[in-house]
Short mmCIF file of C-alpha atoms in Angstrom, two decimals:
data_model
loop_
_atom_site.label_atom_id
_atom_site.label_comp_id
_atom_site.label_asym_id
_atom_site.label_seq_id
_atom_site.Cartn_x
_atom_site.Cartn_y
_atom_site.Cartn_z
CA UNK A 1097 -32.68 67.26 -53.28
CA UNK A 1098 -30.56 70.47 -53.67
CA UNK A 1099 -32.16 73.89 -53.73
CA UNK A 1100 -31.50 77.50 -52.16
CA UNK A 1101 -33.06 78.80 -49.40
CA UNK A 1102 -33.89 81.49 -47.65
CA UNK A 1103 -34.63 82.08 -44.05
CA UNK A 1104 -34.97 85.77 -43.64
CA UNK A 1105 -30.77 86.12 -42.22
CA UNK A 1106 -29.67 84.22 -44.64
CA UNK A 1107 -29.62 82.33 -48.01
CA UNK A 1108 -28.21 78.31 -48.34
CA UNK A 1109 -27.72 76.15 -50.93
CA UNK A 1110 -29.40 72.46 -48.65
CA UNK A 1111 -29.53 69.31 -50.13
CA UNK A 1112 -32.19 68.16 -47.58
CA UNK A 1113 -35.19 69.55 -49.67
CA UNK A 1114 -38.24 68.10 -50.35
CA UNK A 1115 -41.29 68.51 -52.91
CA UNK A 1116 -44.71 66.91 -52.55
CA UNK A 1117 -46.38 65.00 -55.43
CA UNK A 1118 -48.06 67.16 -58.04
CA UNK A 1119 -52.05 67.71 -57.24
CA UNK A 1120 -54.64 68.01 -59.64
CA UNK A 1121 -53.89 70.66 -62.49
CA UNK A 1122 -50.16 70.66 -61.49
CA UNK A 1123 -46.47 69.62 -62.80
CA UNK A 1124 -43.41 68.14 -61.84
CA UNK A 1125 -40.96 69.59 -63.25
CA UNK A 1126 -37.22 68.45 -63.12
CA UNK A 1127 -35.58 71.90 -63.36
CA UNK A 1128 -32.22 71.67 -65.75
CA UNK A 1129 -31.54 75.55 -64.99
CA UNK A 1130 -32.66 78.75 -63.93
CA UNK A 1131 -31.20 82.34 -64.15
CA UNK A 1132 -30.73 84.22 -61.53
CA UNK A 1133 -32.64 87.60 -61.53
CA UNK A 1134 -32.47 91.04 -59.65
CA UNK A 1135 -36.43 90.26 -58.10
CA UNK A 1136 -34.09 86.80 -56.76
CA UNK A 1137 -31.88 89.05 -55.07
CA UNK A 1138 -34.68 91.77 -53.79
CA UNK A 1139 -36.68 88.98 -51.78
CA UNK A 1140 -33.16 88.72 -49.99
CA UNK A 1141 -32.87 92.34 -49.06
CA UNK A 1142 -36.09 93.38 -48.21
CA UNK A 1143 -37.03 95.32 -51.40
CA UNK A 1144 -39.62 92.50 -52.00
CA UNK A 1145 -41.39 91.78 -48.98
CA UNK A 1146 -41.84 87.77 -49.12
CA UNK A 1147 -42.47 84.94 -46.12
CA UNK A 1148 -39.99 82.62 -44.85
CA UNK A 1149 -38.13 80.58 -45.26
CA UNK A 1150 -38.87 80.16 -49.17
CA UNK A 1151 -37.31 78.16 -52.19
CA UNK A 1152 -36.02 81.11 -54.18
CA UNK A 1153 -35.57 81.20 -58.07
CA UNK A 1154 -38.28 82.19 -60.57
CA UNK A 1155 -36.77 82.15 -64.12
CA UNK A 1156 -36.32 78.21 -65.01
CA UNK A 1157 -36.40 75.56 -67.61
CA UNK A 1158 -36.34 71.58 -67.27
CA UNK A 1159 -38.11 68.54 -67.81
CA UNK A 1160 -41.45 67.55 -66.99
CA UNK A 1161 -40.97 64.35 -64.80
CA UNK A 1162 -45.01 63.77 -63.77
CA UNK A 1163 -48.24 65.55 -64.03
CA UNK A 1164 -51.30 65.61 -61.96
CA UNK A 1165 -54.77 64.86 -62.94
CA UNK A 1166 -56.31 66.77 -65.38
CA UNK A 1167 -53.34 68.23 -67.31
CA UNK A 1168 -53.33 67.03 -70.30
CA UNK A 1169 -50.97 70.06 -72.73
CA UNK A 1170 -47.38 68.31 -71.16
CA UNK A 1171 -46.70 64.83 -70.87
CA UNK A 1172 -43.21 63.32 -68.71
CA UNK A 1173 -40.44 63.85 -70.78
CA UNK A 1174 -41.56 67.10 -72.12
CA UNK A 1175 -39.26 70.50 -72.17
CA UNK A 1176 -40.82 73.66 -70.38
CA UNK A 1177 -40.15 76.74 -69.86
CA UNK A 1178 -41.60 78.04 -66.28
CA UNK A 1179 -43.26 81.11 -66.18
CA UNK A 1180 -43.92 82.93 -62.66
CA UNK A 1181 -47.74 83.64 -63.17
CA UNK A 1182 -49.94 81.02 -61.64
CA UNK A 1183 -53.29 82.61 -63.11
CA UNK A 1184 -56.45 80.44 -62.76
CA UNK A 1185 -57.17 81.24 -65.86
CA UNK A 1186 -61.34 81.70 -64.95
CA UNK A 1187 -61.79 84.77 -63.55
CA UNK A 1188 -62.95 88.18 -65.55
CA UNK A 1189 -59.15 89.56 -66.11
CA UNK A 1190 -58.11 85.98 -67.45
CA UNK A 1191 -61.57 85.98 -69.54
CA UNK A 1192 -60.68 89.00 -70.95
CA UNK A 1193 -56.52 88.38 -71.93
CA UNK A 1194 -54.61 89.92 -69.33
CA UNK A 1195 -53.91 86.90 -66.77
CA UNK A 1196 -51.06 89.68 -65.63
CA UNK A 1197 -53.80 91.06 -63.83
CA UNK A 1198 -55.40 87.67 -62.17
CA UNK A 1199 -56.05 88.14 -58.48
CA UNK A 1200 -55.85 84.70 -57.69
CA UNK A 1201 -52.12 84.67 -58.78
CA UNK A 1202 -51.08 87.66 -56.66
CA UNK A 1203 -50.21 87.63 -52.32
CA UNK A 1204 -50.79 83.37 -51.63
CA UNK A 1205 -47.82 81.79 -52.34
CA UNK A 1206 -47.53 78.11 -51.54
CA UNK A 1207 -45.67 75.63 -49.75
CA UNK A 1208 -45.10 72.74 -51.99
CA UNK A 1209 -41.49 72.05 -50.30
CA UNK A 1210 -40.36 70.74 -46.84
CA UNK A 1211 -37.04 70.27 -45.04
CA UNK A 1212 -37.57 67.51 -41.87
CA UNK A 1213 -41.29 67.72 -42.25
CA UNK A 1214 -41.46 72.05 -41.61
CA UNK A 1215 -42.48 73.53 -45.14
CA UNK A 1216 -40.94 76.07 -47.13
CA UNK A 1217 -42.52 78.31 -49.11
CA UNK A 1218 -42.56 78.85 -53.20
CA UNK A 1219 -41.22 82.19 -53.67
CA UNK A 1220 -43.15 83.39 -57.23
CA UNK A 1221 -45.09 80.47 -57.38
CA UNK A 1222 -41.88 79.02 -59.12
CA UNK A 1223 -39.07 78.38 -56.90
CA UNK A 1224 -36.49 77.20 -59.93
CA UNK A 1225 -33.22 77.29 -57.61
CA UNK A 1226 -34.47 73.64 -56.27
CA UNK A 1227 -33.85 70.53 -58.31
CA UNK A 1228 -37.86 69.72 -58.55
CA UNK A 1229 -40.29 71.99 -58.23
CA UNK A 1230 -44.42 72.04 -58.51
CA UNK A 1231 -45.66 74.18 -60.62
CA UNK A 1232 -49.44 74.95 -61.96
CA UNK A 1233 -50.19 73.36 -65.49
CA UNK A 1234 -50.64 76.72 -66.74
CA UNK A 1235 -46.96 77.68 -65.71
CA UNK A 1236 -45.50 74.73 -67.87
CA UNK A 1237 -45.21 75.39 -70.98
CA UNK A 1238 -43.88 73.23 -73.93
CA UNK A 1239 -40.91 74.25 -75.81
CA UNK A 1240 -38.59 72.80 -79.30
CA UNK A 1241 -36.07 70.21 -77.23
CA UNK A 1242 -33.63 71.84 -79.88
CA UNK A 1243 -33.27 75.04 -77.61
CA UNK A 1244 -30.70 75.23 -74.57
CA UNK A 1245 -32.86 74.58 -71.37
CA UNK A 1246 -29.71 76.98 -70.26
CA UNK A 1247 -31.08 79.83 -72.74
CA UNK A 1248 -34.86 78.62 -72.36
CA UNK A 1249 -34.91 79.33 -68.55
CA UNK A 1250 -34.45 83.00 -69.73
CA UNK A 1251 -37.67 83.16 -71.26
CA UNK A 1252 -39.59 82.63 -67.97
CA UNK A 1253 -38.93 86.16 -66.60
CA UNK A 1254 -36.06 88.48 -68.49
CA UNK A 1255 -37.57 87.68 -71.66
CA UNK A 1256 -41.35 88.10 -71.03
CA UNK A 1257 -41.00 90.80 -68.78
CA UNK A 1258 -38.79 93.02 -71.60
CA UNK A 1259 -39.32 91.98 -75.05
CA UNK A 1260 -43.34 91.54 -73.98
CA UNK A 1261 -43.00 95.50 -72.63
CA UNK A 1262 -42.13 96.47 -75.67
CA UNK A 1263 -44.22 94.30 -77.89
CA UNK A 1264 -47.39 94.14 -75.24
CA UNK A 1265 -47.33 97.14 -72.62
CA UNK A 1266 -45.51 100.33 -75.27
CA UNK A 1267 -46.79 98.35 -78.75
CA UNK A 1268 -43.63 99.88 -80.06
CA UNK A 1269 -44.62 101.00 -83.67
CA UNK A 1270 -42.21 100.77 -86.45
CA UNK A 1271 -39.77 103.77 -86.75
CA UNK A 1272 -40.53 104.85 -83.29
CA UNK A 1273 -37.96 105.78 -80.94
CA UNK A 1274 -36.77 104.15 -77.82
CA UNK A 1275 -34.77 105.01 -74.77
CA UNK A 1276 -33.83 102.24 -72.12
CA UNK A 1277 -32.19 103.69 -68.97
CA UNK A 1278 -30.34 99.99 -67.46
CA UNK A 1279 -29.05 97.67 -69.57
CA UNK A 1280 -29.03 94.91 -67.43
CA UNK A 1281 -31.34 91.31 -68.23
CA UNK A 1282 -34.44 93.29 -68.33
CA UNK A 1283 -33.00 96.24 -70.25
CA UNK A 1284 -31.46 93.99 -73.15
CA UNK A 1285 -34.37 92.14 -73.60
CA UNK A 1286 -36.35 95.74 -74.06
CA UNK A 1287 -33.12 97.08 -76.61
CA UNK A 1288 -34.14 93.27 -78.62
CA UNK A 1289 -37.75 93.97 -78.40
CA UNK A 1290 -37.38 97.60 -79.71
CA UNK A 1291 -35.20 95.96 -82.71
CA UNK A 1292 -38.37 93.73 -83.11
CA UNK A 1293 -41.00 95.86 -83.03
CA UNK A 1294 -38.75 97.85 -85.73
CA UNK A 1295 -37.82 100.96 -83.80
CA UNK A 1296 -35.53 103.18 -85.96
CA UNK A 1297 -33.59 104.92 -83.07
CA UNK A 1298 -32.62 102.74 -80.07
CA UNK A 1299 -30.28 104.50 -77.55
CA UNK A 1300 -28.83 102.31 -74.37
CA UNK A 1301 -28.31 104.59 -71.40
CA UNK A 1302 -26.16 102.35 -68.60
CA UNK A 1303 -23.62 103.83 -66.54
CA UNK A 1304 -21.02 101.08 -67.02
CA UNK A 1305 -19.26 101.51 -70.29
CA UNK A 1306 -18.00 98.16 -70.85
CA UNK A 1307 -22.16 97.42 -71.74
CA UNK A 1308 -22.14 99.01 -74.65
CA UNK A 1309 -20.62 96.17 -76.97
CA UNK A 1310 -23.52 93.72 -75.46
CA UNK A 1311 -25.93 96.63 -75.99
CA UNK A 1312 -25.46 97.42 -79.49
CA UNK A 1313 -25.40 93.48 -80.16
CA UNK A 1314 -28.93 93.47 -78.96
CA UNK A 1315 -30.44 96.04 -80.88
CA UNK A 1316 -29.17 99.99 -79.82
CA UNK A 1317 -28.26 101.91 -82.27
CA UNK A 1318 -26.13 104.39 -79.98
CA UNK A 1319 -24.87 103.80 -76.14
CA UNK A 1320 -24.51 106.73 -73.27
CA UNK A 1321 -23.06 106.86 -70.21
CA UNK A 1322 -25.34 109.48 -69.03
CA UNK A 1323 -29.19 110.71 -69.90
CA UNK A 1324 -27.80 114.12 -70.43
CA UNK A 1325 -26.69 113.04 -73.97
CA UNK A 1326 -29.94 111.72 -75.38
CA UNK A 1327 -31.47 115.38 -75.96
CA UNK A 1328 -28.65 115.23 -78.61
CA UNK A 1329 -29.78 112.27 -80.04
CA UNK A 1330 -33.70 112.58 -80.04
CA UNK A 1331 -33.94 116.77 -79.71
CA UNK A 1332 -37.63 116.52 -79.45
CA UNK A 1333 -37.25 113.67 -76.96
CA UNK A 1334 -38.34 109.86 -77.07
CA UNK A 1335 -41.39 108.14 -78.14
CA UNK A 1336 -41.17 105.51 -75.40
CA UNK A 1337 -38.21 105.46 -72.64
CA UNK A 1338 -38.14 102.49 -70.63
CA UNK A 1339 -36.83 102.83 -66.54
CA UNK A 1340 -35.59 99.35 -66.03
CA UNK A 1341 -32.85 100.32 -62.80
CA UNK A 1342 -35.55 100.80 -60.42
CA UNK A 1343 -33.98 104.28 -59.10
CA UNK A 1344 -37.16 106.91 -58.04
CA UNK A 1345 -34.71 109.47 -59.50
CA UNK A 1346 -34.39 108.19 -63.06
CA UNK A 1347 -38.69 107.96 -63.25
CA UNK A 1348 -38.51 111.42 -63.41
CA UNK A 1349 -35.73 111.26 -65.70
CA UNK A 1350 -37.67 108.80 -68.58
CA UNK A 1351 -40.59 111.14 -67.96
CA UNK A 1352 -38.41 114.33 -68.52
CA UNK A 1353 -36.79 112.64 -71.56
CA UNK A 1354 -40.73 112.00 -73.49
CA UNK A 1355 -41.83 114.03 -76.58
CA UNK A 1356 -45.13 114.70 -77.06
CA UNK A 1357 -47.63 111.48 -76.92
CA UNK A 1358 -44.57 110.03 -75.79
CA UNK A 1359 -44.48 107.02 -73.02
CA UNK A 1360 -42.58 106.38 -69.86
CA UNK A 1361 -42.50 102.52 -69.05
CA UNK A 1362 -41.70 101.52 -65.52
CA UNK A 1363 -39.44 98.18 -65.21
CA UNK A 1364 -37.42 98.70 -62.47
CA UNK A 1365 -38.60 97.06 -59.25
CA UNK A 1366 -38.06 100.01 -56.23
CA UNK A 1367 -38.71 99.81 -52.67
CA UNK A 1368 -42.63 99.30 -52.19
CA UNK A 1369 -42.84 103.07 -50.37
CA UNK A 1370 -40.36 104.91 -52.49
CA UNK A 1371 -42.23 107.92 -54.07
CA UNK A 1372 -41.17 109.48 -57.19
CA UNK A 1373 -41.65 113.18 -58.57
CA UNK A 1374 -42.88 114.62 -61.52
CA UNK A 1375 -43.99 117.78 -63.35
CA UNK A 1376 -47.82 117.47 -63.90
CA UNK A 1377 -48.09 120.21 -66.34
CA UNK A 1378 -45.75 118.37 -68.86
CA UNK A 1379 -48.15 115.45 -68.77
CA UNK A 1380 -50.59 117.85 -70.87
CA UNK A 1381 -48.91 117.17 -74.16
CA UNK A 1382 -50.53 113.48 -74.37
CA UNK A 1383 -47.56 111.65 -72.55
CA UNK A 1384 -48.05 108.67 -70.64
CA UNK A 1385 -46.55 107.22 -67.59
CA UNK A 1386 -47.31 103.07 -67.59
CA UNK A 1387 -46.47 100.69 -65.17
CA UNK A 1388 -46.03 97.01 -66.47
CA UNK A 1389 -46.40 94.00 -64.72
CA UNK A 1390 -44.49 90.96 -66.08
CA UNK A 1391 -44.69 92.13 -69.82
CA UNK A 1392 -48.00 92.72 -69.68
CA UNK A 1393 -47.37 88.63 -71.30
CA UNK A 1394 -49.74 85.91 -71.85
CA UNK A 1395 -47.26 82.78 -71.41
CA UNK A 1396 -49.30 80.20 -72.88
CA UNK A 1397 -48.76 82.20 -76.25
CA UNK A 1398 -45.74 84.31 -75.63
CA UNK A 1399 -42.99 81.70 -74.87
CA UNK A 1400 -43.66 79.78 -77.90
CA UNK A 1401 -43.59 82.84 -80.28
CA UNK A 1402 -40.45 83.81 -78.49
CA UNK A 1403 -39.33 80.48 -79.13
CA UNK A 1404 -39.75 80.60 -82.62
CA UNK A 1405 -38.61 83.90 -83.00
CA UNK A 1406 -35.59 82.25 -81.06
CA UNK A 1407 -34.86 79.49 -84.00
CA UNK A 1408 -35.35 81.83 -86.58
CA UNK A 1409 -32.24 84.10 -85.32
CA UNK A 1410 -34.92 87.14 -84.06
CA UNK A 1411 -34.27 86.84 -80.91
CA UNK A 1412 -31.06 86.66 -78.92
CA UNK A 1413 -31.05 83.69 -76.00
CA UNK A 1414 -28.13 82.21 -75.97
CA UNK A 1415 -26.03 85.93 -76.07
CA UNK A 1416 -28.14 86.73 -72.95
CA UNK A 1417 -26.35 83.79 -70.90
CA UNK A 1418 -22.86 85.22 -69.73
CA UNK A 1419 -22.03 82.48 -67.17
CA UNK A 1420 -23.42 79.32 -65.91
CA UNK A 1421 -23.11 77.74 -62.42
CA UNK A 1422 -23.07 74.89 -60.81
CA UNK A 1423 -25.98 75.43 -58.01
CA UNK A 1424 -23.34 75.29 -55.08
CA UNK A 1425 -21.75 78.43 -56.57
CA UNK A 1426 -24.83 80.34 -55.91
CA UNK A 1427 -22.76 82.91 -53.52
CA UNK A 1428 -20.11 82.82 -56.56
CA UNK A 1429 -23.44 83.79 -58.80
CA UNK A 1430 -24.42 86.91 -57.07
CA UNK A 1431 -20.98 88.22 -56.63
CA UNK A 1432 -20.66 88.20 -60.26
CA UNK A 1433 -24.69 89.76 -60.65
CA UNK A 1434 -23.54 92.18 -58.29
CA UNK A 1435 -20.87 93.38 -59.60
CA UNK A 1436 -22.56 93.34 -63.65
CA UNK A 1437 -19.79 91.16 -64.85
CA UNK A 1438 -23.03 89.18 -66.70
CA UNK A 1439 -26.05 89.63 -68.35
CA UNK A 1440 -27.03 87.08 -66.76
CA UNK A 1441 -25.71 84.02 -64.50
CA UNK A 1442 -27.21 80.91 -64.86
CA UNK A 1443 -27.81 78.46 -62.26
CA UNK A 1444 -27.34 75.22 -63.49
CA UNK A 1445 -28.88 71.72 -61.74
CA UNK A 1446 -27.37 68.40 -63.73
CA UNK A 1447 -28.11 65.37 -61.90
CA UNK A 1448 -25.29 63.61 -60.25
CA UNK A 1449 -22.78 62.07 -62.27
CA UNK A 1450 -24.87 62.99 -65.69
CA UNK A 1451 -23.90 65.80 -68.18
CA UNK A 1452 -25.41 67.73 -70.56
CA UNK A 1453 -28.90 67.59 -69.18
CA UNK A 1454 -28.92 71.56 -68.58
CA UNK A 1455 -27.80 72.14 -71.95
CA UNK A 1456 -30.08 70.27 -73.54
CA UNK A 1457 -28.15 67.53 -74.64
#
């Protein structure tokens, strides 16, 4: 089967791949498409240390094609969406809600794949840039067949990660305002999320200009080109500003840009040793630096409120997917990431000589 691989020079879309049978607890899922995200791109230059070589892709959608023993929630034939976190769902941070935080789903990825008998490993306990992948049951879950698996893979990362940020991590309060530095996958899906959560001032802060019509669409209610203008906007500063570029530089910026009891929310993936500055004494007026891992989300529940908040026009999938692909234009894929001429690039998988699958059709 197809799928893209890394080998720590360089990344290939094979056609050589293999994937074992799912185990006890697990899914095989036939993956219709997957989006292609920044963390995709950071496992290929270093910023996120991972072993090699690996199936890459962790934001995907498809059908469920056979299930181990003991999973009983999806049946073959069923539409997923894939989330990333493979949390056993029995220790005390599961217990208590916050499966972000499970242990067991953090540092022992698995090798579920094999080219000529050598195996590859599952890069976010996902790998959705591989026709079949083998998932944990608690990764699979069940969506409407009436959404676009093309729009659905979105939900697996972009989606949780920045609407559940807003809605799980900030709790966002109505008529609260919002600052999001990036407008990239991540930082539209915080700009929706603010408009969710009922935020009265929204301002988009991306350096590229030709955002702003995409940015408004999702939910800002003014667009910058530069930080230096949102003191205009919000005098007093921001209840909640949002870093989703991942610069060490612009940390100190959302912090700088707080009011009082205000809230900086780190998105932005940086370089595991990059250090940021701050002033400590400004900290003293009740603000709040948080980090957030994966939307602070809980999948199981998350992805089908999304998806319902999907059908009932809330929230904004199918605006979110700029371009799709045909897997062998991966290289085509990044260029275009690369250079933000998307919001985000799809990667699409269709069988041979069968349409529609990816869309849902």
């Amino acid at each position: 089967m197809r799928g893209v691989v890394f080998d720590g020079k360089q990344v290939r879309v094979v056609d050589d791949l293999e994937a074992r049978a799912p185990g006890a607890g697990e899914v095989l899922v036939g993956i219709a498409a997957a989006g292609l995200c920044h963390s995709d791109l950071s496992v290929v230059d270093g910023t996120i240390p991972f072993p090699v070589p690996v199936v890459l892709g962790h934001e995907g959608a498809g059908v469920v094609e056979a299930v181990g023993p003991g999973v009983t929630h999806v049946a073959p034939g069923d539409h997923v969406a894939l989330s990333t976190l493979a949390n056993c769902g029995a220790c005390p941070d599961c217990d208590r809600g916050r499966p972000t935080m499970c242990r067991k789903a953090i540092g022992m990825p698995g090798q579920p794949f094999s080219r000529d008998g050598r195996p590859l490993y599952q890069f976010a306990s996902n790998s959705s840039f591989a026709e079949r992948t083998v998932v944990k049951a608690v990764q699979a879950v069940k969506i409407p067949e009436d959404i676009p698996l093309t729009s659905a893979a979105l939900m697996g990362c972009g989606v949780l990660t920045g609407v559940g940020a807003v809605l799980n991590r900030a709790k966002v309060g109505r008529g609260e305002t919002v600052v999001v530095i990036g407008t990239g996958g991540i930082g539209l899906n915080v700009l929706q999320g603010a408009r969710i959560a009922g935020a009265l001032t929204i301002v988009a802060v991306d350096t590229n200009p030709e955002k702003e019509t995409v940015a408004r669409q999702f939910g800002a209610s003014h667009f910058l080109t530069s930080t230096d203008g949102v003191r205009e906007i919000l005098p007093t500063g921001a209840d909640h500003v949002f870093e989703c570029v991942g610069h060490t530089g612009l940390v100190r910026t959302a912090i700088d840009l707080l009011d009082r009891h205000g809230q900086a929310i780190l998105l932005g993936m940086t370089a595991p040793k990059a250090e940021a500055g701050f002033l400590p004494a400004a900290m003293f007026l009740d603000k709040s630096i948080l980090g957030c891992r994966y939307g602070s989300s809980r999948p199981q529940r998350d992805i089908p409120l999304y998806a319902e908040l999907y059908r009932s026009g809330r929230l904004l999938l199918d605006e979110l997917v700029t371009t799709t692909y045909p897997v062998e234009e991966f290289a085509r894929a990044v260029e275009d990431a690369e250079a933000g001429k998307v919001a985000r690039g799809v990667l699409t998988f269709r069988p041979r000589g069968e349409t529609g699958w990816a869309s849902g059709a």
